[in-house]
Short mmCIF file of C-alpha atoms in Angstrom, two decimals:
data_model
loop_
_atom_site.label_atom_id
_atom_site.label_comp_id
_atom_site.label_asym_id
_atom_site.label_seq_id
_atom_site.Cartn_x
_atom_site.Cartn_y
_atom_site.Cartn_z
CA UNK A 1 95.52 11.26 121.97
CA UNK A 2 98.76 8.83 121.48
CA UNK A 3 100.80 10.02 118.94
CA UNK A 4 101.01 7.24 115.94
CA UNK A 5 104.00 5.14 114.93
CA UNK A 6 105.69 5.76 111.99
CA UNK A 7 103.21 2.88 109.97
CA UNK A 8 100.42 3.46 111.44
CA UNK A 9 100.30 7.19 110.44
CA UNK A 10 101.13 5.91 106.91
CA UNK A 11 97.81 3.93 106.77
CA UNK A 12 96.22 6.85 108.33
CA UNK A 13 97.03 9.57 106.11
CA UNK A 14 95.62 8.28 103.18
CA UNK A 15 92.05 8.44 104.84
CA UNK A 16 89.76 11.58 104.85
CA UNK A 17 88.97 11.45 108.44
CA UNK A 18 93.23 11.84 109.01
CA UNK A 19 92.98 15.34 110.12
CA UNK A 20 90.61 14.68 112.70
CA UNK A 21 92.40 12.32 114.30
CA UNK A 22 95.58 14.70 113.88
CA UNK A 23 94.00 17.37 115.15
CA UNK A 24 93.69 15.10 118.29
CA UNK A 25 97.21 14.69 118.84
CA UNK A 26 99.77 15.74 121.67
CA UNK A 27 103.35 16.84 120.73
CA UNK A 28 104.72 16.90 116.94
CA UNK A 29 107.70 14.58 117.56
CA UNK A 30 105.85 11.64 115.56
CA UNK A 31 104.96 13.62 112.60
CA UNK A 32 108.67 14.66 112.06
CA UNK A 33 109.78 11.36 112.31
CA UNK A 34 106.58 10.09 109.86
CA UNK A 35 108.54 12.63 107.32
CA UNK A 36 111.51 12.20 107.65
CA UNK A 37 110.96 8.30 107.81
CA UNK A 38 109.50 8.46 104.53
CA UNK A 39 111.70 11.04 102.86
CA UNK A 40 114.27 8.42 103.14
CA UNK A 41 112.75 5.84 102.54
CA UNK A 42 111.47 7.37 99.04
CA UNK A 43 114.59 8.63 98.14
CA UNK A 44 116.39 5.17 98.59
CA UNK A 45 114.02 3.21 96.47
CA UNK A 46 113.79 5.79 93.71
CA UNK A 47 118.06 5.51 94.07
CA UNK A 48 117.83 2.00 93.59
CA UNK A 49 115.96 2.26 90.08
CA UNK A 50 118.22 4.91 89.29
CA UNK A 51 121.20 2.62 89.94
CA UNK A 52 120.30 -0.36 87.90
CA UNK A 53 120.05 2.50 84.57
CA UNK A 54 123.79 3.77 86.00
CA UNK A 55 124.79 0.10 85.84
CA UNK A 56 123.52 -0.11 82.24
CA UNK A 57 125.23 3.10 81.25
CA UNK A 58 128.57 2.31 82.77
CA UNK A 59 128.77 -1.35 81.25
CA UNK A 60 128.08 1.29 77.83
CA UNK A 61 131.00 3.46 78.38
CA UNK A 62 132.89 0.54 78.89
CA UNK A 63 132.44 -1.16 75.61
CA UNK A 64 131.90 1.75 73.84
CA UNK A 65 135.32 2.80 74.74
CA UNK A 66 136.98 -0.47 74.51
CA UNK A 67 135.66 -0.55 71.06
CA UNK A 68 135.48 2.49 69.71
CA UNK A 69 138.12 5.12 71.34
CA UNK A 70 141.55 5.48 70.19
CA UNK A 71 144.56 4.90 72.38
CA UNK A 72 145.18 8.54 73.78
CA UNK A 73 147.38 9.35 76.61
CA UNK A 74 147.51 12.59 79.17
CA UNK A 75 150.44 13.68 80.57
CA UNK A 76 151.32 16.44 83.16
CA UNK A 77 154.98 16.86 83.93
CA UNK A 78 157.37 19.91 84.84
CA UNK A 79 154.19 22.10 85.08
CA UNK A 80 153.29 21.59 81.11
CA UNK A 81 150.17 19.40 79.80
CA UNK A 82 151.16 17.05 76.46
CA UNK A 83 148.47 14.83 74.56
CA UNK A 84 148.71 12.15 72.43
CA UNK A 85 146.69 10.73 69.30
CA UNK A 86 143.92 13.14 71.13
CA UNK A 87 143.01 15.89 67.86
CA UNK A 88 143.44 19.59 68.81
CA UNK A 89 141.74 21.66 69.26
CA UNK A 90 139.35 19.80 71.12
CA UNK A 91 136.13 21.83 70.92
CA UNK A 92 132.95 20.72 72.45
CA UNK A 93 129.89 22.52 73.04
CA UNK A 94 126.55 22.10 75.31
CA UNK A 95 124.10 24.94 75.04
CA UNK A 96 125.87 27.86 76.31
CA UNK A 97 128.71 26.38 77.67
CA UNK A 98 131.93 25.05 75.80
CA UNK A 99 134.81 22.65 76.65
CA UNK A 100 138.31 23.20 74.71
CA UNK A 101 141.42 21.50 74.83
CA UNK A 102 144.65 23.31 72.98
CA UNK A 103 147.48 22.06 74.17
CA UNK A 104 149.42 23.39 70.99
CA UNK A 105 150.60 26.61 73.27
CA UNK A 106 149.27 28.83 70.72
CA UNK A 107 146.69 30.56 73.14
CA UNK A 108 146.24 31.03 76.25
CA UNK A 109 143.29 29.51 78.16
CA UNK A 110 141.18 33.10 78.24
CA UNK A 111 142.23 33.74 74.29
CA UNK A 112 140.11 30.24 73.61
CA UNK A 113 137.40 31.29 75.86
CA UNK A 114 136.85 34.91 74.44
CA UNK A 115 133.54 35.19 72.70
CA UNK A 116 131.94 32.52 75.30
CA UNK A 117 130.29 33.36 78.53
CA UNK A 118 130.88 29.67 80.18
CA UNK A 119 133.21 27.31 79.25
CA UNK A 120 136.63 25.44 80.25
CA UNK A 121 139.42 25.57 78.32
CA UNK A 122 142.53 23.63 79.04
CA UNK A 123 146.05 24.35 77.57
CA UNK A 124 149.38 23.17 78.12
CA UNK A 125 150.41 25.57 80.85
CA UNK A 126 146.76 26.47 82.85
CA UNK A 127 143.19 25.29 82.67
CA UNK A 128 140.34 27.68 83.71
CA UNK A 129 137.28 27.54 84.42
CA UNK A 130 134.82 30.53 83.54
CA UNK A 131 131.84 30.98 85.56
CA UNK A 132 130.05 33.92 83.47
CA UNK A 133 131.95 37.21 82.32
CA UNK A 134 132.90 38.70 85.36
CA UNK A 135 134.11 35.24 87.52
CA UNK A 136 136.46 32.56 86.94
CA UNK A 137 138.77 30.61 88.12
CA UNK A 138 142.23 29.99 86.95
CA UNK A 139 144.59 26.84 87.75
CA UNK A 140 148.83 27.10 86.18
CA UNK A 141 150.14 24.16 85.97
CA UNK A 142 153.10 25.03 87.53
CA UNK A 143 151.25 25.07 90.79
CA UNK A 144 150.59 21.35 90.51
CA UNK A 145 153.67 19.49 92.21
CA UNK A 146 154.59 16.01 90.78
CA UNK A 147 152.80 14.77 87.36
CA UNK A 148 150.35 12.60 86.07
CA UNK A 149 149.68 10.15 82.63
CA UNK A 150 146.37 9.25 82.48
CA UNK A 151 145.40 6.62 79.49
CA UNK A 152 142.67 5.02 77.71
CA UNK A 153 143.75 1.99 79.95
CA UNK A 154 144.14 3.53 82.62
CA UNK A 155 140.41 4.89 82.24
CA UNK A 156 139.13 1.53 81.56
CA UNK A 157 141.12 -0.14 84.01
CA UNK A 158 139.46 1.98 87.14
CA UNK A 159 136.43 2.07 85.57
CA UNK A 160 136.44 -1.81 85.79
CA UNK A 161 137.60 -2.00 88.95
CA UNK A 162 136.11 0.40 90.71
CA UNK A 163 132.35 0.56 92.57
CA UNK A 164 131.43 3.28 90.31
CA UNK A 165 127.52 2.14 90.33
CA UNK A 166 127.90 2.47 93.99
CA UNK A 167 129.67 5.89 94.54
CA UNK A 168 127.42 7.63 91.80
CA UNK A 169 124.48 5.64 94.08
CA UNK A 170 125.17 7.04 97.07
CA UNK A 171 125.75 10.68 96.10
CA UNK A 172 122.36 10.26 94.04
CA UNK A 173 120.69 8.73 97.31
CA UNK A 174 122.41 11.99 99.38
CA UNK A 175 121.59 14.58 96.38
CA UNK A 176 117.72 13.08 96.45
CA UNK A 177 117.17 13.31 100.41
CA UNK A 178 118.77 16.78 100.15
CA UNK A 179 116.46 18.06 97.27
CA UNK A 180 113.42 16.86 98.90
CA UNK A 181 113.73 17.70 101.98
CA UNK A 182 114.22 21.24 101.23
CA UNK A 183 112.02 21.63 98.49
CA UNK A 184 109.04 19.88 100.49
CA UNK A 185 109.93 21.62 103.79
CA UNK A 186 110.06 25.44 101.85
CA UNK A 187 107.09 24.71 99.14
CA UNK A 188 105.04 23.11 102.63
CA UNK A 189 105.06 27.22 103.97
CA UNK A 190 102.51 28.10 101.13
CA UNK A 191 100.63 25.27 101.11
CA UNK A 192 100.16 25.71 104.79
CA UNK A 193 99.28 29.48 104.35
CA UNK A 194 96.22 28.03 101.60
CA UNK A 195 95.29 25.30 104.21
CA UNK A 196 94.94 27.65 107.01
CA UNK A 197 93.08 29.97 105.52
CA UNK A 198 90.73 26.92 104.65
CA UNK A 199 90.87 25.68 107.72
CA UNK A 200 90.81 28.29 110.18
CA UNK A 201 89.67 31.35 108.51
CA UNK A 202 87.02 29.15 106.22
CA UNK A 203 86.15 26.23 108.22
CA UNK A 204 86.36 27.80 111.51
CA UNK A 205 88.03 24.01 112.39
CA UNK A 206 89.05 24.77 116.14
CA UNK A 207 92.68 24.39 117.13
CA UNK A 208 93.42 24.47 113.51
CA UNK A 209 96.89 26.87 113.67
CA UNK A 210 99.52 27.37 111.23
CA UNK A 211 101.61 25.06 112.48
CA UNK A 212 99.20 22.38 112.29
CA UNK A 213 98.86 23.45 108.78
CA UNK A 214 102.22 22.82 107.98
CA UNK A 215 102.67 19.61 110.01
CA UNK A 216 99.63 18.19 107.89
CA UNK A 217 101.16 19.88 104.35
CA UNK A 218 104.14 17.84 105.43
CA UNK A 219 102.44 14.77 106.14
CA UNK A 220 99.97 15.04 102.96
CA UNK A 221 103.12 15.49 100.94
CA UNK A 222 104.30 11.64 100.95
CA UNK A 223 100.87 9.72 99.85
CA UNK A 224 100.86 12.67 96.87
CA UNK A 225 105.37 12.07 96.26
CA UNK A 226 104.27 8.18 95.76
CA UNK A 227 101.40 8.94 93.34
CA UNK A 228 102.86 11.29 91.60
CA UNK A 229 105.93 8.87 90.50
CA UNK A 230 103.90 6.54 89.35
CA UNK A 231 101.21 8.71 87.68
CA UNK A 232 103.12 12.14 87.25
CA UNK A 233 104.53 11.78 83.70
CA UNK A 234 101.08 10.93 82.41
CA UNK A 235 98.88 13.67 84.12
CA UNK A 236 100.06 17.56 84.00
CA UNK A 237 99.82 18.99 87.35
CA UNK A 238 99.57 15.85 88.79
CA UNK A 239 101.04 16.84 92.48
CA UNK A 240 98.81 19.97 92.25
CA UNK A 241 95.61 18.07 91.72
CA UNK A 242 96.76 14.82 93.69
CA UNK A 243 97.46 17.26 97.34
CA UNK A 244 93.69 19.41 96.44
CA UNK A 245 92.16 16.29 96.56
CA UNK A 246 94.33 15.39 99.70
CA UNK A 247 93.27 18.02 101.54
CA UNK A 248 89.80 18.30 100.12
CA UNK A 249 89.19 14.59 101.34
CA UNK A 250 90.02 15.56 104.32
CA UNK A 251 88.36 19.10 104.83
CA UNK A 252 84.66 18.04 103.36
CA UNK A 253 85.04 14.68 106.32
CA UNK A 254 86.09 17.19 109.51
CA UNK A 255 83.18 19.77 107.89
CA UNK A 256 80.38 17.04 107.42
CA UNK A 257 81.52 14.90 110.23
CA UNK A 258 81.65 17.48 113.34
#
């Protein structure tokens, strides 16, 4: 049988008869194109909502800054970090980690990070950054060639002139295709195992390997990805159930339509 296109295997996979028809087919080149295709294509439109709520925070920082911060200023020069109108120590914490800023010279960066096991702390002469209790990494100033002064206008100044929306887009768009694609492609190996053993050991469907098993886990995986981000904050389990009834559908057709 003629492998399907890319669309047509979309409107295909949604009916129960779909692994019949895929059991009919030569080669496996369509079926990685069908996922990949729609891995994509998935990940794109779920980065496009996410970058109209990164537009709406940004334009927040913005005037929430403008507003609200004080006029601070950063400066690195001669391998020593100065502040100004920023209060010190700057101490802010977030579960188990911890971000400090001292830049008094009255510790040193380890000294503010002793009793935490994660955390940066910045000082005038170093900043380091500590992992858990046995790795970190440590950055002297001194190291650094040239200097720096970073300001509240210079903060507002890139952040108004500069495609931030779009950057944090893209790297959402990259981080998305990355965590789905290996996420589906290692979680797909048991669901294959449980739809062979169905299928082959259960069924006795004929020509029904492992590898088909997989290719149709793979497949089954983007009707159940677009129902599940519509339905799955509503219904617990929601993937779960949504790919069992995927794969049911399809088993009780092959099984009562031999």
């Amino acid at each position: 049988m003629k492998q399907l296109s890319v669309f047509s295997r979309f409107v295909a996979v949604w009916k129960p008869s779909f692994l019949k028809s895929f059991l009919k087919e030569k080669g496996v080149a369509g079926v990685w194109k069908f996922w990949f295709f729609w891995t994509v294509a998935l990940a794109l439109i779920a980065t496009i909502f996410l970058s109209f709520a990164m537009k709406s925070a940004v334009e927040e920082v913005i005037v929430e800054m403008t507003e609200k911060a004080p006029e601070f200023e950063i400066t690195l020069q001669d391998g020593v970090l100065s502040t100004k109108n920023i209060p010190e120590p700057l101490i802010y914490e977030d579960g188990e980690e911890v971000f400090i800023l001292d830049t008094s010279g009255a510790f040193s960066a380890a000294e503010l990070l002793k009793g935490y096991d994660k955390g940066v702390a910045i000082t005038d002469q170093e900043a380091l950054s500590k992992k858990n209790q046995f790795r970190s990494d440590l950055i002297p100033f001194s190291e650094i060639e040239g200097g720096f002064s970073l300001s509240k206008e210079d903060v507002l100044h890139f952040m108004n002139t500069q495609p931030i929306v779009l950057f944090l887009s893209v790297f959402a768009f990259c981080f998305l295709v990355f965590v789905a694609s290996f996420f589906s492609l290692l979680s797909a190996l048991w669901w294959a195992f449980l739809v062979w053993l169905v299928g082959d050991v259960m069924l006795k469907i004929k020509g029904f390997t492992f590898s088909r098993a997989y290719l149709l886990v793979l497949q089954l995986y983007i009707p159940v990805m677009i129902i599940d981000n519509i339905v799955g904050m509503m219904i617990p389990f929601a993937s779960t159930l949504l790919f069992t009834l995927f794969a049911g559908m399809n088993f009780w057709d092959i099984k009562n339509n031999k």
